[in-house]
Amino acid sequence: MEPLIHGIILAFGLILPLGVQNVFLFNQGTAHKNFVHALPAVITAGVCDTILIYSAVAGVSLIVLSFVWLKNLLFFIGFFFLAYMGWLMWKSTTAVLRQQTAVFSAKRQVAFAASASLLNPHAIMDTIGVIGTSSLVYSGVEKWSFTIACIGVSWIWFFSLAIAGKIVGQLDSTGSILKKMNQLSALIVWGMALYMGYQLL
């Protein structure tokens, strides 16, 4: 039971901040009239997180963290990646944002969700550096419980984000809430970028 609870609390702590991936899923829920049309983004994000978490628990974290140059490279790329994504979130007006998300086909949703997950150094470092190293204290069934808990939280959270976006999209006719949320998310993403830049000093 302890590994399960540990995994749930840890995964929620890592996934709650409004990062690039979370904002995209929320916006997809907002943009599509039919929730089913946002599922490609949700499922892709869930699959990518499953791959990252399993890889981290399987031992990839030990390999990455053992090479200082590789860790610094991830921080370097992460700084510019997050700074750029934060800028895109901040400058997006509600009208532009709605137009961009509305035209996302299933293929574009899959491509963007995959890149926001697998090409996001901050997400990779969170998974490898935190979940991967935290799993080292467990073995056997306990490690599987910890892993399943982390993966389960990701899937539940991603579906919840899209559903919440759908609800807000129906209530927010002017788009003011969506605009404020994206600006808040931009500030959070910039904070993450500064943290990653600080790690290089």
XYZ file of N, CA and C in Angstrom:
603
model
N 0.820 -1.213 0.000
C 0.000 0.000 0.000
C 0.858 1.269 0.000
N 1.975 1.232 0.728
C 2.852 2.405 0.804
C 3.406 2.820 -0.566
N 3.906 1.863 -1.388
C 4.395 2.249 -2.719
C 3.293 2.858 -3.590
N 2.067 2.338 -3.453
C 0.935 2.838 -4.234
C 0.634 4.290 -3.866
N 0.548 4.563 -2.561
C 0.271 5.922 -2.085
C 1.415 6.865 -2.458
N 2.640 6.382 -2.305
C 3.823 7.169 -2.663
C 3.775 7.566 -4.135
N 3.448 6.601 -4.992
C 3.373 6.865 -6.427
C 2.296 7.876 -6.778
N 1.131 7.757 -6.131
C 0.015 8.674 -6.396
C 0.380 10.104 -6.004
N 0.905 10.266 -4.788
C 1.256 11.604 -4.292
C 2.366 12.228 -5.136
N 3.382 11.433 -5.443
C 4.517 11.931 -6.223
C 4.087 12.341 -7.628
N 3.299 11.489 -8.276
C 2.854 11.771 -9.646
C 1.979 13.018 -9.701
N 1.075 13.173 -8.730
C 0.227 14.361 -8.694
C 1.059 15.621 -8.488
N 2.057 15.529 -7.620
C 2.917 16.680 -7.366
C 3.659 17.132 -8.606
N 4.048 16.177 -9.449
C 4.801 16.502 -10.663
C 3.915 16.974 -11.804
N 2.685 16.465 -11.850
C 1.845 16.704 -13.025
C 0.897 17.895 -12.871
N 0.666 18.357 -11.636
C -0.293 19.431 -11.401
C 0.072 20.780 -12.030
N 1.343 21.211 -12.016
C 1.671 22.520 -12.600
C 1.226 22.628 -14.058
N 0.757 23.824 -14.432
C 0.245 24.034 -15.789
C 1.383 24.203 -16.790
N 1.957 23.107 -17.198
C 3.029 23.134 -18.184
C 2.487 23.085 -19.600
N 3.376 22.915 -20.554
C 3.017 22.912 -21.977
C 2.002 21.819 -22.293
N 2.273 20.623 -21.813
C 1.414 19.473 -22.088
C 0.016 19.675 -21.515
N -0.057 20.115 -20.262
C -1.348 20.311 -19.608
C -2.192 21.370 -20.307
N -1.563 22.480 -20.669
C -2.282 23.566 -21.343
C -2.822 23.102 -22.694
N -2.031 22.338 -23.422
C -2.469 21.845 -24.727
C -3.698 20.947 -24.595
N -3.680 20.036 -23.637
C -4.816 19.133 -23.446
C -6.059 19.898 -23.017
N -5.881 20.869 -22.126
C -7.001 21.702 -21.687
C -7.597 22.457 -22.874
N -6.729 23.037 -23.696
C -7.193 23.794 -24.861
C -7.898 22.913 -25.884
N -7.453 21.673 -26.022
C -8.129 20.754 -26.940
C -9.535 20.449 -26.455
N -9.687 20.291 -25.144
C -11.020 20.081 -24.582
C -11.915 21.283 -24.821
N -11.329 22.476 -24.731
C -12.077 23.716 -24.953
C -12.488 23.880 -26.413
N -11.584 23.543 -27.312
C -11.781 23.829 -28.734
C -12.808 22.933 -29.414
N -12.856 21.674 -29.034
C -13.709 20.713 -29.744
C -15.102 20.627 -29.122
N -16.112 20.722 -29.952
C -17.488 20.623 -29.473
C -17.784 19.217 -28.967
N -17.201 18.233 -29.626
C -17.376 16.840 -29.219
C -16.112 16.379 -28.498
N -16.259 15.935 -27.257
C -15.102 15.536 -26.446
C -14.281 14.438 -27.115
N -14.951 13.585 -27.866
C -14.271 12.469 -28.538
C -13.165 12.978 -29.465
N -13.359 14.159 -30.044
C -12.381 14.711 -30.984
C -11.089 15.151 -30.297
N -11.122 15.276 -28.973
C -9.915 15.643 -28.223
C -9.159 14.411 -27.724
N -9.734 13.241 -27.930
C -9.124 12.007 -27.420
C -7.749 11.682 -28.015
N -7.483 11.979 -29.299
C -6.133 11.685 -29.818
C -5.031 12.339 -28.992
N -5.252 13.583 -28.571
C -4.257 14.288 -27.757
C -4.133 13.649 -26.380
N -5.271 13.320 -25.776
C -5.280 12.733 -24.430
C -4.591 11.373 -24.420
N -4.961 10.525 -25.369
C -4.394 9.173 -25.423
C -2.902 9.216 -25.728
N -2.502 10.097 -26.643
C -1.075 10.218 -26.975
C -0.263 10.652 -25.762
N -0.773 11.650 -25.036
C -0.080 12.118 -23.833
C 0.030 10.997 -22.805
N -1.043 10.218 -22.660
C -1.028 9.106 -21.716
C -0.024 8.033 -22.098
N 0.013 7.691 -23.376
C 0.960 6.675 -23.858
C 2.398 7.151 -23.678
N 2.656 8.419 -24.018
C 4.015 8.965 -23.884
C 4.468 8.976 -22.428
N 3.573 9.376 -21.528
C 3.924 9.378 -20.103
C 4.161 7.961 -19.596
N 3.369 7.023 -20.097
C 3.554 5.621 -19.715
C 4.945 5.142 -20.120
N 5.356 5.488 -21.339
C 6.684 5.103 -21.833
C 7.785 5.732 -20.983
N 7.643 7.035 -20.694
C 8.654 7.740 -19.903
C 8.766 7.181 -18.492
N 7.625 6.951 -17.860
C 7.627 6.446 -16.485
C 8.204 5.041 -16.423
N 7.766 4.175 -17.337
C 8.282 2.803 -17.341
C 9.786 2.788 -17.598
N 10.230 3.614 -18.543
C 11.663 3.679 -18.857
C 12.464 4.153 -17.653
N 11.926 5.155 -16.956
C 12.621 5.694 -15.783
C 12.743 4.646 -14.687
N 11.649 3.950 -14.436
C 11.651 2.923 -13.390
C 12.527 1.737 -13.788
N 12.604 1.470 -15.097
C 13.391 0.329 -15.587
C 14.897 0.565 -15.505
N 15.299 1.812 -15.244
C 16.725 2.062 -15.045
C 17.365 3.098 -15.932
N 16.574 3.717 -16.822
C 17.136 4.747 -17.694
C 17.649 5.925 -16.874
N 16.996 6.182 -15.725
C 17.401 7.302 -14.874
C 18.848 7.169 -14.426
N 19.264 5.950 -14.125
C 20.639 5.730 -13.674
C 21.641 6.050 -14.778
N 21.261 5.732 -16.016
C 22.153 5.985 -17.152
C 22.286 7.483 -17.414
N 21.135 8.177 -17.482
C 21.150 9.610 -17.788
C 21.850 10.410 -16.702
N 21.506 10.137 -15.450
C 22.059 10.914 -14.347
C 23.532 10.628 -14.100
N 24.047 9.540 -14.655
C 25.463 9.218 -14.464
C 26.358 10.025 -15.405
N 25.768 10.627 -16.442
C 26.523 11.464 -17.377
C 26.176 12.930 -17.133
N 27.098 13.665 -16.540
C 26.853 15.073 -16.221
C 26.583 15.887 -17.486
N 27.334 15.600 -18.557
C 27.169 16.364 -19.795
C 25.787 16.164 -20.398
N 25.230 14.947 -20.252
C 23.908 14.664 -20.801
C 22.832 15.389 -19.997
N 23.003 15.392 -18.683
C 22.051 16.097 -17.823
C 22.084 17.599 -18.104
N 23.291 18.154 -18.271
C 23.423 19.582 -18.575
C 22.839 19.923 -19.946
N 22.982 18.996 -20.895
C 22.412 19.207 -22.225
C 20.891 19.297 -22.149
N 20.283 18.424 -21.344
C 18.835 18.455 -21.168
C 18.388 19.767 -20.530
N 19.145 20.239 -19.541
C 18.821 21.512 -18.903
C 18.944 22.671 -19.897
N 19.979 22.633 -20.732
C 20.225 23.692 -21.714
C 19.091 23.756 -22.736
N 18.741 22.594 -23.291
C 17.646 22.529 -24.264
C 16.332 22.912 -23.595
N 16.144 22.427 -22.365
C 14.919 22.701 -21.629
C 14.687 24.178 -21.385
N 15.765 24.911 -21.102
C 15.652 26.352 -20.857
C 15.059 27.061 -22.072
N 15.602 26.802 -23.251
C 15.132 27.474 -24.464
C 13.764 26.957 -24.912
N 13.536 25.644 -24.753
C 12.249 25.050 -25.128
C 11.117 25.673 -24.312
N 11.293 25.738 -22.990
C 10.248 26.262 -22.119
C 10.092 27.774 -22.266
N 11.204 28.478 -22.474
C 11.123 29.930 -22.674
C 10.305 30.242 -23.927
N 10.530 29.485 -24.991
C 9.806 29.695 -26.246
C 8.325 29.334 -26.105
N 8.035 28.193 -25.466
C 6.648 27.775 -25.301
C 5.890 28.754 -24.408
N 6.564 29.288 -23.386
C 5.940 30.288 -22.524
C 5.596 31.552 -23.297
N 6.488 31.950 -24.193
C 6.249 33.129 -25.030
C 5.043 32.911 -25.940
N 4.918 31.717 -26.510
C 3.771 31.408 -27.364
C 2.467 31.475 -26.575
N 2.491 30.955 -25.342
C 1.287 30.992 -24.504
C 0.905 32.428 -24.159
N 1.899 33.239 -23.824
C 1.632 34.606 -23.374
C 1.068 35.473 -24.498
N 1.621 35.349 -25.686
C 1.229 36.247 -26.778
C -0.050 35.805 -27.478
N -0.509 34.590 -27.223
C -1.710 34.092 -27.893
C -2.949 34.810 -27.375
N -3.641 35.495 -28.262
C -4.931 36.075 -27.895
C -5.960 34.960 -27.896
N -7.094 35.204 -27.274
C -8.133 34.176 -27.198
C -8.605 33.760 -28.584
N -8.789 34.731 -29.476
C -9.277 34.420 -30.826
C -8.290 33.545 -31.575
N -7.011 33.910 -31.508
C -5.981 33.128 -32.187
C -5.894 31.742 -31.587
N -5.955 31.679 -30.263
C -5.842 30.400 -29.570
C -6.966 29.459 -29.973
N -8.190 29.986 -29.994
C -9.330 29.152 -30.370
C -9.200 28.674 -31.818
N -8.747 29.558 -32.693
C -8.604 29.200 -34.108
C -7.552 28.113 -34.285
N -6.434 28.234 -33.568
C -5.348 27.271 -33.706
C -5.755 25.899 -33.189
N -6.420 25.872 -32.028
C -6.770 24.584 -31.457
C -7.919 23.934 -32.215
N -8.817 24.746 -32.778
C -9.984 24.198 -33.454
C -9.594 23.424 -34.706
N -8.521 23.844 -35.373
C -8.157 23.204 -36.630
C -7.191 22.031 -36.434
N -6.881 21.676 -35.215
C -5.976 20.553 -34.964
C -6.660 19.240 -35.329
N -6.161 18.617 -36.382
C -6.679 17.306 -36.768
C -6.145 16.268 -35.785
N -6.618 15.035 -35.924
C -6.151 13.964 -35.040
C -4.638 13.779 -35.168
N -4.127 13.850 -36.407
C -2.687 13.671 -36.628
C -1.878 14.788 -35.983
N -2.371 16.038 -36.098
C -1.662 17.169 -35.490
C -1.715 17.092 -33.966
N -2.835 16.628 -33.432
C -2.938 16.449 -31.983
C -1.904 15.441 -31.499
N -1.814 14.328 -32.211
C -0.860 13.277 -31.836
C 0.570 13.810 -31.900
N 0.885 14.532 -32.979
C 2.241 15.053 -33.164
C 2.608 16.062 -32.083
N 1.693 16.989 -31.782
C 2.000 18.021 -30.789
C 2.069 17.432 -29.387
N 1.114 16.554 -29.056
C 1.111 15.942 -27.726
C 2.370 15.109 -27.507
N 2.803 14.404 -28.551
C 4.015 13.586 -28.447
C 5.248 14.459 -28.257
N 5.320 15.569 -29.000
C 6.484 16.455 -28.874
C 6.505 17.149 -27.521
N 5.324 17.539 -27.018
C 5.249 18.197 -25.709
C 5.623 17.244 -24.581
N 5.515 15.956 -24.844
C 5.857 14.953 -23.829
C 7.287 14.454 -23.981
N 7.612 13.958 -25.163
C 8.893 13.280 -25.379
C 10.039 14.227 -25.703
N 9.728 15.440 -26.194
C 10.786 16.394 -26.539
C 10.907 17.517 -25.515
N 10.178 17.401 -24.421
C 10.204 18.408 -23.357
C 11.217 17.994 -22.290
N 12.389 18.610 -22.264
C 13.433 18.212 -21.302
C 12.989 18.305 -19.850
N 12.109 19.274 -19.553
C 11.642 19.404 -18.168
C 10.833 18.180 -17.756
N 9.965 17.717 -18.655
C 9.168 16.524 -18.371
C 10.059 15.295 -18.247
N 11.064 15.226 -19.106
C 11.996 14.090 -19.063
C 12.769 14.070 -17.753
N 13.260 15.238 -17.321
C 14.028 15.307 -16.076
C 13.151 15.017 -14.867
N 11.887 15.478 -14.915
C 10.953 15.162 -13.827
C 10.768 13.652 -13.709
N 10.541 13.024 -14.858
C 10.285 11.583 -14.863
C 11.517 10.793 -14.465
N 12.634 11.106 -15.111
C 13.866 10.360 -14.860
C 14.468 10.695 -13.503
N 14.554 12.004 -13.221
C 15.232 12.430 -12.003
C 14.451 12.207 -10.732
N 13.124 12.284 -10.811
C 12.304 12.165 -9.597
C 11.652 10.788 -9.484
N 10.847 10.425 -10.488
C 10.155 9.132 -10.428
C 11.146 7.980 -10.509
N 12.114 8.097 -11.430
C 13.102 7.026 -11.591
C 13.909 6.774 -10.339
N 14.428 7.847 -9.745
C 15.246 7.679 -8.534
C 14.394 7.266 -7.333
N 13.154 7.749 -7.268
C 12.272 7.368 -6.156
C 11.925 5.886 -6.194
N 11.904 5.316 -7.393
C 11.541 3.901 -7.534
C 12.653 2.960 -7.071
N 13.857 3.500 -6.883
C 15.001 2.655 -6.530
C 14.853 1.993 -5.161
N 13.999 2.556 -4.315
C 13.832 1.987 -2.967
C 12.901 0.779 -2.980
N 12.254 0.523 -4.116
C 11.316 -0.593 -4.208
C 11.838 -1.684 -5.137
N 11.284 -2.864 -4.976
C 11.616 -3.991 -5.851
C 10.411 -4.914 -5.945
N 10.400 -5.745 -6.980
C 9.331 -6.729 -7.139
C 7.954 -6.113 -7.258
N 7.002 -6.656 -6.492
C 5.610 -6.207 -6.536
C 5.480 -4.747 -6.113
N 6.279 -4.333 -5.134
C 6.216 -2.949 -4.662
C 6.594 -1.963 -5.767
N 7.602 -2.314 -6.547
C 8.009 -1.433 -7.646
C 6.910 -1.355 -8.702
N 6.249 -2.475 -8.974
C 5.147 -2.473 -9.934
C 3.986 -1.622 -9.426
N 3.685 -1.699 -8.132
C 2.612 -0.891 -7.543
C 2.915 0.595 -7.679
N 4.161 0.958 -7.393
C 4.603 2.349 -7.510
C 4.474 2.830 -8.957
N 4.914 2.005 -9.893
C 4.878 2.358 -11.316
C 3.452 2.518 -11.823
N 2.591 1.564 -11.495
C 1.192 1.605 -11.936
C 0.480 2.821 -11.362
N 0.793 3.172 -10.112
C 0.181 4.347 -9.485
C 0.552 5.618 -10.241
N 1.827 5.758 -10.583
C 2.289 6.946 -11.320
C 1.636 7.032 -12.694
N 1.580 5.895 -13.380
C 0.975 5.865 -14.717
C -0.525 6.147 -14.638
N -1.187 5.557 -13.656
C -2.629 5.758 -13.487
C -2.989 7.214 -13.241
N -2.201 7.883 -12.416
C -2.434 9.304 -12.134
C -2.331 10.131 -13.415
N -1.344 9.819 -14.249
C -1.166 10.550 -15.510
C -2.405 10.438 -16.394
N -2.880 9.213 -16.569
C -4.046 9.002 -17.437
C -5.286 9.705 -16.886
N -5.533 9.586 -15.595
C -6.701 10.233 -14.979
C -6.609 11.750 -15.122
N -5.420 12.299 -14.888
C -5.217 13.740 -14.963
C -5.421 14.263 -16.382
N -4.920 13.546 -17.377
C -5.048 14.002 -18.761
C -6.506 14.010 -19.215
N -7.250 12.974 -18.863
C -8.674 12.948 -19.194
C -9.406 14.074 -18.468
N -9.045 14.304 -17.200
C -9.687 15.356 -16.408
C -9.433 16.735 -16.999
N -8.218 16.962 -17.502
C -7.887 18.253 -18.110
C -8.760 18.537 -19.329
N -8.897 17.544 -20.194
C -9.707 17.723 -21.398
C -11.176 17.945 -21.041
N -11.666 17.223 -20.042
C -13.055 17.392 -19.599
C -13.252 18.780 -19.002
N -12.296 19.215 -18.169
C -12.371 20.554 -17.576
C -12.343 21.622 -18.661
N -11.510 21.417 -19.679
C -11.455 22.357 -20.794
C -12.782 22.436 -21.524
N -13.423 21.291 -21.682
C -14.729 21.232 -22.338
C -15.762 22.042 -21.553
N -15.764 21.883 -20.228
C -16.718 22.589 -19.364
C -16.465 24.094 -19.392
N -15.195 24.479 -19.237
C -14.842 25.903 -19.253
C -15.173 26.526 -20.606
N -14.930 25.791 -21.678
C -15.235 26.294 -23.015
C -16.710 26.596 -23.192
N -17.573 25.801 -22.545
C -19.012 26.017 -22.636
C -19.464 27.205 -21.792
N -18.779 27.417 -20.654
C -19.159 28.495 -19.740
C -18.529 29.837 -20.106
N -17.353 29.790 -20.705
C -16.580 31.006 -20.995
C -16.826 31.474 -22.428
N -17.936 32.155 -22.641
C -18.300 32.576 -23.994
C -17.372 33.660 -24.539
N -16.819 34.496 -23.664
C -15.942 35.584 -24.113
C -14.498 35.133 -24.288
N -14.137 34.030 -23.660
C -12.762 33.541 -23.757
C -11.808 34.196 -22.780
N -12.330 35.017 -21.855
C -11.458 35.729 -20.912
C -10.778 34.776 -19.933
N -11.504 33.751 -19.496
C -10.920 32.781 -18.560
C -9.783 32.032 -19.233
N -10.015 31.626 -20.474
C -8.997 30.882 -21.223
C -7.732 31.721 -21.410
N -7.922 33.006 -21.696
C -6.774 33.898 -21.897
C -5.967 34.044 -20.614
N -6.662 34.255 -19.483
C -5.973 34.417 -18.194
C -5.235 33.140 -17.804
N -5.850 31.988 -18.066
C -5.212 30.716 -17.730
C -3.938 30.509 -18.544
N -3.970 30.896 -19.799
C -2.782 30.747 -20.639
C -1.667 31.693 -20.213
N -2.033 32.896 -19.770
C -1.018 33.833 -19.284
C -0.412 33.339 -17.971
N -1.254 32.788 -17.093
C -0.748 32.209 -15.848
C 0.172 31.039 -16.152
N -0.233 30.217 -17.100
C 0.582 29.067 -17.489
C 1.924 29.518 -18.056
N 1.912 30.613 -18.809
C 3.153 31.145 -19.378
C 4.124 31.533 -18.273
N 3.609 32.172 -17.216
C 4.458 32.572 -16.089
C 5.059 31.350 -15.398
N 4.244 30.303 -15.242
C 4.729 29.074 -14.605
C 5.803 28.414 -15.465
N 5.563 28.354 -16.769
C 6.529 27.748 -17.690
C 7.830 28.542 -17.702
N 7.735 29.874 -17.656
C 8.947 30.697 -17.587
C 9.707 30.442 -16.289
N 8.955 30.220 -15.208
C 9.600 29.892 -13.937
C 10.378 28.588 -14.037
N 9.794 27.603 -14.719
C 10.475 26.326 -14.941
C 11.736 26.527 -15.784
N 11.628 27.413 -16.788
C 12.777 27.692 -17.656
C 13.917 28.313 -16.853
N 13.583 29.263 -15.974
C 14.600 29.903 -15.135
C 15.263 28.888 -14.210
N 14.459 27.972 -13.682
C 15.014 26.938 -12.803
C 16.015 26.069 -13.561
N 15.661 25.687 -14.780
C 16.558 24.849 -15.577
C 17.819 25.613 -15.966
N 17.660 26.924 -16.235
C 18.828 27.738 -16.537
C 19.739 27.877 -15.328
N 19.129 27.976 -14.147
C 19.903 28.104 -12.900
C 20.745 26.860 -12.643
N 20.244 25.705 -13.055
C 20.972 24.451 -12.847
C 22.278 24.405 -13.637
N 22.373 25.250 -14.662
C 23.582 25.259 -15.492
C 24.685 26.142 -14.909
N 24.328 26.989 -13.928
C 25.310 27.913 -13.349
C 26.277 27.203 -12.406
